[in-house]
Short mmCIF file of C-alpha atoms in Angstrom, two decimals:
data_model
loop_
_atom_site.label_atom_id
_atom_site.label_comp_id
_atom_site.label_asym_id
_atom_site.label_seq_id
_atom_site.Cartn_x
_atom_site.Cartn_y
_atom_site.Cartn_z
CA MET A 1 2.31 -10.85 22.55
CA THR A 2 0.57 -13.64 24.46
CA ILE A 3 -3.13 -12.99 24.97
CA THR A 4 -4.49 -13.96 28.38
CA LEU A 5 -8.05 -13.93 29.64
CA ASP A 6 -7.28 -10.89 31.74
CA SER A 7 -6.87 -8.88 28.53
CA LEU A 8 -10.43 -9.70 27.37
CA GLU A 9 -13.32 -7.36 28.10
CA PRO A 10 -15.89 -8.65 30.61
CA ALA A 11 -18.85 -10.58 29.20
CA LEU A 12 -21.61 -8.20 28.04
CA SER A 13 -24.74 -8.78 30.09
CA VAL A 14 -27.97 -6.79 29.99
CA ARG A 15 -26.85 -5.03 33.15
CA GLN A 16 -23.54 -4.03 31.59
CA VAL A 17 -25.15 -2.78 28.39
CA LEU A 18 -27.33 -0.49 30.50
CA THR A 19 -24.22 1.08 32.05
CA LEU A 20 -22.70 2.07 28.69
CA GLU A 21 -22.29 5.82 28.35
CA ARG A 22 -24.40 6.03 25.21
CA VAL A 23 -27.23 4.08 26.86
CA LEU A 24 -27.14 6.21 30.02
CA ALA A 25 -27.80 9.26 27.86
CA GLY A 26 -31.26 7.77 27.14
CA GLU A 27 -32.08 7.59 30.89
CA PRO A 28 -32.86 3.82 30.97
CA GLU A 29 -35.26 2.39 33.56
CA VAL A 30 -35.81 -1.30 34.25
CA VAL A 31 -39.56 -1.83 34.59
CA ALA A 32 -39.70 -5.65 34.55
CA GLY A 33 -37.44 -8.70 34.92
CA ALA A 34 -34.94 -6.91 37.15
CA SER A 35 -33.73 -10.24 38.58
CA HIS A 36 -32.59 -11.40 35.12
CA LEU A 37 -30.26 -8.56 34.17
CA ASP A 38 -27.19 -10.83 34.11
CA ARG A 39 -28.34 -12.55 30.94
CA PRO A 40 -25.64 -12.42 28.26
CA VAL A 41 -26.31 -10.26 25.21
CA ARG A 42 -25.28 -12.04 22.01
CA TRP A 43 -26.50 -9.38 19.59
CA VAL A 44 -28.62 -6.19 19.34
CA HIS A 45 -31.60 -6.18 16.99
CA VAL A 46 -34.10 -3.44 16.06
CA ALA A 47 -37.58 -4.89 15.41
CA GLU A 48 -41.14 -3.52 15.41
CA ALA A 49 -43.16 -6.47 14.07
CA ALA A 50 -45.46 -8.20 16.56
CA ASP A 51 -44.15 -11.65 15.59
CA VAL A 52 -40.53 -10.60 16.06
CA GLY A 53 -39.62 -13.91 17.71
CA VAL A 54 -39.48 -15.75 14.40
CA MET A 55 -36.55 -13.53 13.36
CA LEU A 56 -34.46 -14.25 16.45
CA THR A 57 -32.11 -17.09 17.42
CA GLY A 58 -31.69 -16.29 21.13
CA GLY A 59 -29.61 -13.90 23.21
CA GLU A 60 -30.65 -10.73 21.36
CA MET A 61 -31.39 -7.40 23.01
CA VAL A 62 -34.37 -6.16 20.99
CA LEU A 63 -34.90 -2.40 20.49
CA THR A 64 -38.33 -1.04 19.56
CA THR A 65 -40.37 2.19 19.56
CA GLY A 66 -43.64 0.22 19.63
CA VAL A 67 -45.19 2.15 16.74
CA LEU A 68 -46.84 -1.02 15.40
CA LEU A 69 -48.07 -2.06 18.84
CA ALA A 70 -49.79 1.11 20.01
CA GLY A 71 -53.51 0.75 20.69
CA ASP A 72 -53.54 -3.06 20.54
CA GLU A 73 -52.99 -4.71 23.90
CA ASP A 74 -53.15 -8.23 22.45
CA LYS A 75 -50.28 -7.40 20.09
CA GLN A 76 -48.33 -5.86 22.96
CA ALA A 77 -48.66 -9.01 25.09
CA GLU A 78 -47.90 -11.31 22.13
CA TYR A 79 -44.81 -9.24 21.29
CA VAL A 80 -43.37 -9.93 24.74
CA ARG A 81 -44.36 -13.61 24.68
CA SER A 82 -42.76 -13.96 21.24
CA LEU A 83 -39.50 -12.55 22.59
CA HIS A 84 -39.64 -14.92 25.54
CA ARG A 85 -40.20 -17.97 23.29
CA ALA A 86 -37.20 -16.91 21.18
CA GLU A 87 -35.08 -16.62 24.38
CA ALA A 88 -34.27 -12.98 23.80
CA ALA A 89 -31.97 -11.36 26.34
CA ALA A 90 -34.11 -8.23 26.89
CA VAL A 91 -36.45 -5.75 25.25
CA VAL A 92 -35.74 -2.00 25.20
CA LEU A 93 -38.68 0.34 24.49
CA GLY A 94 -37.99 3.91 23.45
CA LEU A 95 -40.70 6.14 24.95
CA GLY A 96 -42.13 8.88 22.76
CA ARG A 97 -44.99 9.25 20.28
CA ALA A 98 -46.23 5.63 20.51
CA PHE A 99 -45.88 5.18 24.26
CA PRO A 100 -45.30 8.13 26.59
CA ALA A 101 -44.93 5.64 29.48
CA ALA A 102 -44.29 1.95 29.86
CA PRO A 103 -47.48 0.09 28.80
CA ASP A 104 -48.85 -1.99 31.66
CA VAL A 105 -49.72 -4.94 29.42
CA MET A 106 -46.14 -5.30 28.18
CA ARG A 107 -44.68 -4.73 31.61
CA ARG A 108 -46.87 -7.38 33.26
CA ALA A 109 -46.23 -9.90 30.48
CA ALA A 110 -42.47 -9.32 30.74
CA GLU A 111 -42.54 -9.76 34.50
CA ARG A 112 -44.44 -13.04 34.17
CA CYS A 113 -41.98 -14.30 31.56
CA GLY A 114 -38.90 -13.15 33.45
CA LEU A 115 -37.86 -11.04 30.45
CA PRO A 116 -35.94 -7.86 31.34
CA MET A 117 -37.87 -4.84 29.98
CA VAL A 118 -36.18 -1.44 29.83
CA VAL A 119 -37.67 1.89 28.81
CA LEU A 120 -35.68 4.91 27.61
CA HIS A 121 -37.10 8.20 28.86
CA ARG A 122 -35.17 10.39 26.44
CA PRO A 123 -35.05 10.11 22.64
CA PHE A 124 -32.17 7.92 21.68
CA PRO A 125 -30.80 6.95 18.26
CA PHE A 126 -30.91 3.16 18.27
CA ALA A 127 -28.13 3.08 15.68
CA GLU A 128 -25.65 4.37 18.29
CA LEU A 129 -26.54 1.62 20.75
CA THR A 130 -26.39 -1.02 18.03
CA GLU A 131 -23.00 0.21 16.86
CA GLU A 132 -21.58 0.35 20.38
CA VAL A 133 -22.70 -3.13 21.44
CA GLN A 134 -21.93 -4.82 18.13
CA SER A 135 -18.40 -3.40 18.04
CA ARG A 136 -17.77 -4.60 21.59
CA LEU A 137 -19.10 -8.07 20.79
CA VAL A 138 -17.01 -8.32 17.61
CA ARG A 139 -13.89 -7.24 19.48
CA ARG A 140 -14.59 -9.83 22.13
CA LYS A 141 -15.17 -12.58 19.59
CA PHE A 142 -11.92 -11.68 17.84
CA ALA A 143 -10.07 -11.71 21.14
CA ALA A 144 -11.54 -15.12 22.01
CA VAL A 145 -10.50 -16.58 18.65
CA SER A 146 -7.02 -15.08 19.06
CA LEU A 147 -6.80 -16.61 22.50
CA SER A 148 -7.88 -19.98 21.12
CA GLU A 149 -5.19 -19.92 18.46
CA ALA A 150 -2.53 -18.73 20.93
CA VAL A 151 -3.37 -21.57 23.31
CA ARG A 152 -3.38 -24.14 20.51
CA THR A 153 0.00 -22.92 19.24
CA GLU A 154 1.64 -22.90 22.68
CA LEU A 155 0.31 -26.33 23.68
CA THR A 156 1.31 -27.87 20.37
CA ALA A 157 4.83 -26.49 20.79
CA LEU A 158 5.03 -28.05 24.26
CA ILE A 159 3.86 -31.41 22.97
CA THR A 160 6.37 -31.31 20.12
CA ALA A 161 9.12 -30.61 22.66
CA GLY A 162 8.09 -33.68 24.69
CA ALA A 163 6.75 -31.73 27.67
CA PRO A 164 5.05 -33.75 30.47
CA LEU A 165 1.36 -33.50 31.25
CA GLN A 166 1.98 -31.11 34.15
CA ARG A 167 3.62 -28.55 31.88
CA LEU A 168 0.58 -28.51 29.59
CA LEU A 169 -1.82 -28.13 32.51
CA ASP A 170 0.24 -25.27 33.93
CA GLU A 171 -0.11 -23.46 30.61
CA VAL A 172 -3.88 -23.99 30.54
CA ALA A 173 -4.17 -22.73 34.12
CA ARG A 174 -2.13 -19.64 33.25
CA HIS A 175 -4.56 -18.76 30.47
CA SER A 176 -7.73 -19.59 32.38
CA ALA A 177 -6.65 -17.99 35.68
CA CYS A 178 -8.47 -20.72 37.63
CA PRO A 179 -7.74 -24.24 38.91
CA VAL A 180 -7.59 -26.91 36.21
CA VAL A 181 -8.29 -30.59 36.96
CA VAL A 182 -7.97 -33.65 34.73
CA THR A 183 -9.86 -36.79 35.76
CA ASN A 184 -10.65 -40.23 34.45
CA LEU A 185 -14.26 -41.34 34.00
CA ALA A 186 -14.41 -42.46 37.65
CA HIS A 187 -13.61 -38.86 38.69
CA ARG A 188 -10.18 -39.90 39.96
CA VAL A 189 -7.88 -36.90 39.69
CA LEU A 190 -4.98 -37.47 37.29
CA GLY A 191 -3.51 -33.99 37.28
CA THR A 192 -4.05 -30.46 38.58
CA ALA A 193 -2.68 -27.00 37.92
CA GLY A 194 -3.21 -23.48 39.19
CA GLU A 195 -2.57 -21.54 42.37
CA ARG A 196 -1.90 -24.15 45.05
CA PRO A 197 -4.35 -22.79 47.69
CA ALA A 198 -7.15 -22.60 45.10
CA VAL A 199 -6.41 -26.11 43.84
CA ASP A 200 -6.40 -27.46 47.40
CA ASP A 201 -9.79 -25.82 48.02
CA VAL A 202 -11.17 -27.59 44.95
CA LEU A 203 -9.70 -30.99 45.89
CA ARG A 204 -10.84 -30.69 49.50
CA ASP A 205 -14.46 -30.89 48.33
CA TRP A 206 -13.78 -32.93 45.21
CA GLU A 207 -16.52 -35.53 45.66
CA ARG A 208 -19.22 -32.87 45.47
CA ILE A 209 -17.42 -30.91 42.76
CA ALA A 210 -16.92 -34.06 40.68
CA ARG A 211 -20.68 -34.63 40.62
CA GLN A 212 -21.18 -30.98 39.64
CA ALA A 213 -18.51 -31.15 36.94
CA GLY A 214 -20.12 -34.25 35.50
CA GLY A 215 -23.51 -32.60 35.16
CA THR A 216 -24.77 -29.26 33.96
CA GLU A 217 -22.20 -26.51 33.66
CA GLY A 218 -22.66 -23.43 35.77
CA ASP A 219 -20.97 -20.98 38.10
CA GLY A 220 -17.74 -21.17 36.13
CA TRP A 221 -17.43 -24.99 36.07
CA ILE A 222 -16.58 -25.77 32.47
CA ARG A 223 -15.61 -29.23 31.22
CA ALA A 224 -14.47 -30.83 28.01
CA GLU A 225 -14.42 -34.55 27.33
CA LEU A 226 -11.20 -36.43 26.58
CA GLY A 227 -11.24 -39.34 24.17
CA GLY A 228 -11.01 -40.47 20.59
CA ARG A 229 -12.42 -42.96 18.11
CA GLY A 230 -15.77 -42.92 19.83
CA GLU A 231 -14.39 -43.72 23.29
CA ARG A 232 -14.19 -41.33 26.23
CA TRP A 233 -11.53 -41.87 28.89
CA GLY A 234 -11.52 -38.66 30.92
CA ARG A 235 -12.31 -34.98 31.10
CA ILE A 236 -10.67 -31.65 31.82
CA VAL A 237 -12.47 -29.22 34.11
CA LEU A 238 -11.95 -25.48 34.52
CA CYS A 239 -12.98 -24.92 38.13
CA GLY A 240 -14.54 -21.55 38.90
CA TYR A 241 -13.66 -19.87 35.60
CA ARG A 242 -14.52 -16.17 35.88
CA GLY A 243 -14.78 -15.20 32.21
CA ASP A 244 -17.77 -15.68 29.94
CA THR A 245 -18.87 -19.25 29.37
CA ALA A 246 -18.36 -19.23 25.59
CA THR A 247 -14.70 -18.26 25.90
CA GLY A 248 -14.23 -20.79 28.70
CA ARG A 249 -15.65 -23.57 26.54
CA LEU A 250 -13.36 -22.53 23.71
CA LEU A 251 -10.35 -22.68 26.01
CA ALA A 252 -11.42 -26.05 27.48
CA ASP A 253 -11.87 -27.48 23.98
CA ARG A 254 -8.39 -26.34 22.91
CA ALA A 255 -6.92 -27.86 26.07
CA ALA A 256 -8.80 -31.12 25.49
CA GLU A 257 -7.50 -31.37 21.91
CA ALA A 258 -3.94 -30.92 23.16
CA LEU A 259 -4.30 -33.48 25.96
CA VAL A 260 -5.72 -36.10 23.60
CA LEU A 261 -2.81 -35.54 21.22
CA HIS A 262 -0.36 -35.64 24.14
CA ARG A 263 -1.72 -39.00 25.27
CA MET A 264 -1.78 -40.44 21.75
CA LEU A 265 1.88 -39.55 21.29
CA GLY A 266 2.88 -41.24 24.54
CA GLY A 267 2.71 -38.22 26.83
CA GLY A 268 6.46 -37.55 26.84
CA ALA A 269 6.88 -40.33 29.39
CA ALA A 270 6.86 -44.10 29.65
CA CYS A 271 4.09 -44.25 32.27
CA SER A 272 0.39 -43.44 32.14
CA TRP A 273 -1.26 -40.35 33.55
CA GLU A 274 -2.59 -42.44 36.44
CA GLU A 275 0.95 -43.58 37.23
CA GLN A 276 2.31 -40.04 36.93
CA SER A 277 -0.36 -38.80 39.34
CA ALA A 278 0.51 -41.46 41.94
CA GLN A 279 4.22 -40.87 41.41
CA SER A 280 3.89 -37.14 42.00
CA LEU A 281 1.87 -37.65 45.19
CA LEU A 282 4.11 -40.33 46.71
CA THR A 283 7.29 -38.48 45.73
CA ASP A 284 6.00 -35.39 47.52
CA LEU A 285 5.13 -37.51 50.55
CA VAL A 286 8.57 -39.14 50.66
CA SER A 287 10.46 -35.86 50.18
CA GLY A 288 8.60 -34.06 52.97
CA VAL A 289 8.83 -30.79 51.04
CA VAL A 290 5.05 -30.45 51.17
CA PRO A 291 3.40 -31.09 54.57
CA ALA A 292 1.35 -34.29 54.59
CA ARG A 293 -1.80 -32.46 55.63
CA GLN A 294 -1.63 -30.32 52.49
CA LEU A 295 -1.37 -33.48 50.37
CA LEU A 296 -4.46 -35.08 51.92
CA PRO A 297 -6.91 -33.50 49.41
CA ARG A 298 -4.76 -34.77 46.53
CA ALA A 299 -4.72 -38.28 47.97
CA ARG A 300 -8.49 -38.29 48.45
CA ALA A 301 -9.09 -36.92 44.94
CA ALA A 302 -6.69 -39.54 43.51
CA GLY A 303 -9.06 -42.24 44.78
CA LEU A 304 -7.18 -43.28 47.94
CA PRO A 305 -9.50 -43.91 50.93
CA VAL A 306 -8.23 -41.72 53.79
CA ASN A 307 -10.97 -41.62 56.44
CA ARG A 308 -10.55 -44.02 59.39
CA ARG A 309 -7.87 -46.04 57.62
CA THR A 310 -4.61 -47.76 58.49
CA PHE A 311 -1.78 -46.87 56.12
CA VAL A 312 0.96 -49.40 55.35
CA PRO A 313 4.02 -47.85 53.64
CA LEU A 314 5.94 -50.34 51.49
CA VAL A 315 8.97 -50.04 49.23
CA VAL A 316 9.60 -52.83 46.75
CA ARG A 317 13.05 -53.41 45.27
CA ASP A 318 13.15 -54.49 41.61
CA GLY A 319 9.37 -54.56 41.42
CA ASP A 320 7.52 -53.74 38.21
CA PRO A 321 4.93 -50.99 39.00
CA ALA A 322 2.43 -52.44 36.51
CA ARG A 323 2.74 -55.86 38.14
CA LEU A 324 2.24 -54.32 41.58
CA GLU A 325 -0.86 -52.46 40.40
CA ARG A 326 -2.34 -55.67 39.00
CA LEU A 327 -1.59 -57.55 42.21
CA LEU A 328 -3.29 -54.88 44.33
CA ARG A 329 -6.40 -55.12 42.16
CA LEU A 330 -6.33 -58.92 42.27
CA LEU A 331 -6.12 -58.93 46.07
CA GLY A 332 -8.66 -56.13 46.45
CA LEU A 333 -6.22 -53.91 48.35
CA PRO A 334 -6.75 -50.14 47.97
CA GLY A 335 -3.47 -48.32 47.43
CA LEU A 336 -1.20 -46.20 45.29
CA VAL A 337 1.89 -47.38 43.41
CA ALA A 338 4.71 -45.13 42.17
CA GLU A 339 8.19 -45.76 40.86
CA LEU A 340 10.92 -44.00 42.83
CA ALA A 341 14.61 -43.65 42.04
CA ASP A 342 17.21 -46.45 41.93
CA GLY A 343 14.86 -49.29 41.04
CA ALA A 344 12.57 -48.82 44.05
CA THR A 345 8.78 -48.69 43.88
CA ALA A 346 6.65 -47.20 46.65
CA VAL A 347 3.34 -48.83 47.56
CA LEU A 348 1.00 -47.13 50.02
CA LEU A 349 -1.78 -49.43 51.23
CA SER A 350 -4.93 -47.94 52.75
CA LEU A 351 -6.76 -50.55 54.81
CA PRO A 352 -9.87 -50.50 57.03
CA ARG A 353 -8.88 -50.25 60.68
CA ASP A 354 -10.60 -53.51 61.57
CA GLN A 355 -8.33 -55.51 59.24
CA ASP A 356 -4.96 -57.02 60.16
CA ALA A 357 -2.57 -54.69 58.34
CA GLY A 358 0.49 -56.84 59.05
CA ALA A 359 -1.14 -60.01 57.75
CA LEU A 360 -2.39 -58.32 54.58
CA ALA A 361 1.03 -56.80 53.87
CA ALA A 362 2.65 -60.21 54.37
CA HIS A 363 0.08 -61.82 52.07
CA PHE A 364 0.80 -59.20 49.40
CA ALA A 365 4.57 -59.72 49.72
CA THR A 366 4.26 -63.52 49.64
CA ARG A 367 2.15 -63.45 46.48
CA LEU A 368 4.60 -61.04 44.87
CA ARG A 369 7.64 -63.14 45.72
CA THR A 370 5.81 -66.25 44.47
CA GLU A 371 5.35 -64.58 41.09
CA THR A 372 8.84 -63.07 40.79
CA GLY A 373 10.99 -65.43 42.87
CA PRO A 374 12.39 -64.73 46.36
CA ASP A 375 15.82 -63.80 44.99
CA HIS A 376 14.48 -61.00 42.81
CA THR A 377 12.16 -58.97 45.01
CA VAL A 378 12.59 -57.33 48.40
CA VAL A 379 9.48 -55.94 50.11
CA ALA A 380 10.40 -53.46 52.84
CA ALA A 381 7.80 -52.00 55.17
CA ALA A 382 7.38 -49.53 57.96
CA GLU A 383 5.05 -50.18 60.85
CA PRO A 384 1.39 -49.38 59.99
CA ARG A 385 0.39 -45.74 60.49
CA ALA A 386 -3.00 -44.77 61.89
CA ALA A 387 -2.52 -41.04 61.16
CA TRP A 388 -2.04 -39.57 57.70
CA ASP A 389 0.54 -37.11 59.04
CA ASP A 390 2.80 -40.08 59.89
CA VAL A 391 2.77 -41.53 56.37
CA PRO A 392 5.83 -39.55 55.06
CA THR A 393 7.97 -40.83 57.93
CA GLY A 394 6.73 -44.35 57.27
CA LEU A 395 7.58 -44.16 53.57
CA ARG A 396 11.07 -42.89 54.32
CA GLU A 397 11.53 -45.67 56.88
CA ALA A 398 10.45 -48.30 54.34
CA GLN A 399 12.82 -46.80 51.77
CA HIS A 400 15.64 -46.89 54.30
CA VAL A 401 14.99 -50.56 55.04
CA ALA A 402 14.89 -51.40 51.32
CA ASP A 403 18.20 -49.62 50.78
CA ALA A 404 19.78 -51.35 53.76
CA VAL A 405 19.11 -54.83 52.38
CA ALA A 406 19.68 -53.97 48.71
CA ASP A 407 23.11 -55.60 48.60
CA SER A 408 22.51 -58.41 51.04
CA SER A 409 19.21 -60.01 50.04
CA ALA A 410 21.03 -62.90 48.35
CA VAL A 411 22.87 -63.96 51.52
CA LEU A 412 20.38 -63.04 54.25
CA ASP A 413 17.38 -65.17 55.16
CA LEU A 414 14.76 -62.44 54.79
CA PRO A 415 11.11 -62.65 55.86
CA PRO A 416 8.43 -61.86 53.22
CA VAL A 417 8.20 -58.33 54.60
CA VAL A 418 11.44 -56.78 55.86
CA ARG A 419 11.16 -54.19 58.62
CA LEU A 420 13.57 -51.97 60.49
CA LYS A 421 14.12 -54.59 63.20
CA ASP A 422 15.33 -57.03 60.50
CA VAL A 423 18.22 -54.88 59.22
CA HIS A 424 19.95 -54.35 62.60
CA LEU A 425 23.46 -52.89 62.26
CA ARG A 426 23.14 -52.61 58.50
CA GLY A 427 20.30 -50.13 58.94
CA LEU A 428 22.25 -47.98 61.38
CA ILE A 429 25.26 -47.83 59.07
CA ARG A 430 22.98 -46.85 56.21
CA LEU A 431 21.76 -43.86 58.20
CA LEU A 432 25.34 -42.79 59.03
CA ARG A 433 26.90 -43.42 55.63
CA ASP A 434 27.41 -39.71 54.80
CA ASP A 435 29.16 -38.90 58.07
CA PRO A 436 32.82 -37.96 57.32
CA HIS A 437 34.04 -39.89 60.37
CA VAL A 438 32.32 -43.05 59.14
CA GLN A 439 33.77 -42.56 55.66
CA SER A 440 37.29 -42.15 57.04
CA PHE A 441 36.86 -45.22 59.24
CA ALA A 442 35.75 -47.36 56.26
CA GLU A 443 38.66 -46.25 54.09
CA ARG A 444 41.15 -46.83 56.89
CA GLU A 445 39.89 -50.32 57.76
CA LEU A 446 39.63 -51.50 54.14
CA ASP A 447 42.65 -49.68 52.72
CA GLY A 448 44.53 -52.90 51.91
CA LEU A 449 41.73 -54.10 49.64
CA LEU A 450 40.51 -50.77 48.28
CA ARG A 451 43.98 -49.68 47.20
CA GLU A 452 44.17 -52.44 44.61
CA THR A 453 40.39 -52.59 44.07
CA ASP A 454 40.22 -56.37 44.25
CA GLU A 455 36.48 -56.90 43.75
CA ASP A 456 36.76 -60.68 44.00
CA LEU A 457 38.28 -60.54 47.49
CA LEU A 458 35.82 -57.82 48.54
CA SER A 459 32.95 -60.04 47.42
CA VAL A 460 34.29 -63.02 49.35
CA LEU A 461 34.77 -60.88 52.45
CA ARG A 462 31.27 -59.47 52.13
CA THR A 463 29.69 -62.93 51.91
CA TYR A 464 31.84 -64.38 54.68
CA LEU A 465 30.86 -61.67 57.16
CA ALA A 466 27.19 -61.55 56.09
CA THR A 467 26.85 -65.32 56.70
CA GLY A 468 28.27 -65.00 60.20
CA ARG A 469 31.74 -66.21 59.14
CA ASN A 470 30.32 -69.50 57.86
CA LYS A 471 33.08 -70.92 55.66
CA SER A 472 31.01 -73.75 54.20
CA ARG A 473 28.17 -71.40 53.17
CA THR A 474 30.62 -68.86 51.75
CA ALA A 475 32.42 -71.51 49.68
CA GLN A 476 29.07 -72.77 48.41
CA LEU A 477 27.84 -69.30 47.39
CA HIS A 478 31.08 -68.54 45.54
CA HIS A 479 31.32 -71.99 43.97
CA VAL A 480 34.84 -72.66 45.24
CA SER A 481 36.39 -75.43 47.31
CA ARG A 482 37.08 -75.01 51.00
CA PRO A 483 40.91 -74.90 50.45
CA ALA A 484 40.48 -72.24 47.77
CA LEU A 485 38.32 -70.20 50.15
CA TYR A 486 40.91 -70.52 52.92
CA ARG A 487 43.57 -69.12 50.60
CA ARG A 488 41.40 -66.14 49.76
CA LEU A 489 40.56 -65.46 53.38
CA GLU A 490 44.26 -65.64 54.22
CA SER A 491 45.03 -63.13 51.48
CA ILE A 492 42.32 -60.81 52.84
CA GLN A 493 43.72 -60.97 56.38
CA VAL A 494 47.24 -60.24 55.17
CA ARG A 495 46.16 -57.24 53.13
CA LEU A 496 44.04 -55.81 55.92
CA GLY A 497 46.38 -56.80 58.74
CA VAL A 498 43.60 -58.34 60.79
CA ASP A 499 42.62 -61.69 62.25
CA LEU A 500 39.07 -62.51 61.10
CA ASP A 501 38.80 -65.20 63.76
CA ASP A 502 38.95 -62.43 66.36
CA PHE A 503 35.38 -61.25 66.96
CA GLU A 504 36.21 -57.58 67.59
CA GLN A 505 38.51 -57.29 64.55
CA ALA A 506 35.98 -59.08 62.34
CA ALA A 507 33.20 -56.81 63.62
CA SER A 508 35.29 -53.73 62.87
CA VAL A 509 35.95 -54.91 59.31
CA HIS A 510 32.26 -55.82 58.89
CA ILE A 511 31.13 -52.34 59.95
CA ALA A 512 33.67 -50.75 57.61
CA LEU A 513 32.49 -52.89 54.71
CA LEU A 514 28.83 -52.04 55.40
CA ALA A 515 29.73 -48.35 55.42
CA HIS A 516 31.74 -48.71 52.18
CA ASP A 517 28.86 -50.48 50.42
CA ALA A 518 26.34 -47.90 51.66
CA GLN A 519 28.50 -45.06 50.36
CA GLN A 520 28.62 -46.60 46.89
CA GLN A 521 24.84 -46.36 46.47
#
């Protein structure tokens, strides 16, 4: 059976100990330190000596009858101060022969120290209270250790199976029942898990929470450092964990061990956690499955500036994501980079509104094409977006443009940044490629060539039409003589039953070929 945090008993505080049935039988009354009753009780200890503090290590609920303190107010005050110095959780005084009522000296000293002081009005066997609390604490410690081992076993099994980072975080969130966030040392969010609304609430105020998570723990914010060989490179944070702090730290430590091992072994993927984070965000933006407004906290937490910015959606064909990341840093352009399907890489620039977005995008594309060569990289772009909600449409538009020129970049004179207005008819056909009528039209027009699957003639036809029926350019690109090209064009016309010198017939064949090529991708 899998142990979850819900199966653990609540943390034992002074307040909770006082509600135990055996304690209630002694008619407990809080006479001092009532505002500190939520202190955790680590152990229960019976002690009468005035210098009891030297025997404590902190967190104990101390039980006493006061028989060695009666009649000596200095000892009574020192007894309380000694408990305070030892960071005891509380002191419980059994009223009876030594003290028929709570001694004022002890009560005042406890109030000044902020130490909860409780008196029992009815005789009460301390052994029963000790047994009850100790057994509960032992059971809780055993449950916490069992949880720790269960988490370690499950995470190790996932790592062995090659699970991605997200799968591990989902498992940690399931056990902790609170949002889980992984960040680098700059507080940039690399991964999250948990109930989506709760995670979004955390990310929405991440700047403040990041400062809190990097400082003193409290209010359920528990962190564990990620790193190895003396070098830290991130942290995992349990956000708003509702269990006791000790168990939360144990869980965070087990999760941190697993994440370090996961990263050392390559993370089950070829890209870094930073790249996976950007890829997840941009993929969600492109797909439109998650509304853009819901993704805004993730973008902000991932380090992308989003306030009063102009967003430039780009899609780069045959671009290396690592190279694109380096180029963005070199040019000082804030943005996210993520590899999409079919050799495309999305780049989302976030620029100040007073900068020329078009000029900066062109500068980026020119530098990239200088490094890689103009024949190897296509940079497609949508028009700049001033509103975050318009970014998904812009990314899809840029992807559409990149797809439209994928097969024609070698024969078209493309600008550094290709936009929708540059793809003309090719872009329209790309949008309509899945329409059954368009598919039937393409097969009907090209039947003479498709039936025998003559790729050489198809290639010649494609180049001839893409160059505006320029025979010299077509012959040059295919490294054939003009007479040889004429023979091939004649063969194409015979097979298709068309006259390529006739504008309308050539246009019809061109549209059919564009549709055929689009359908093959």
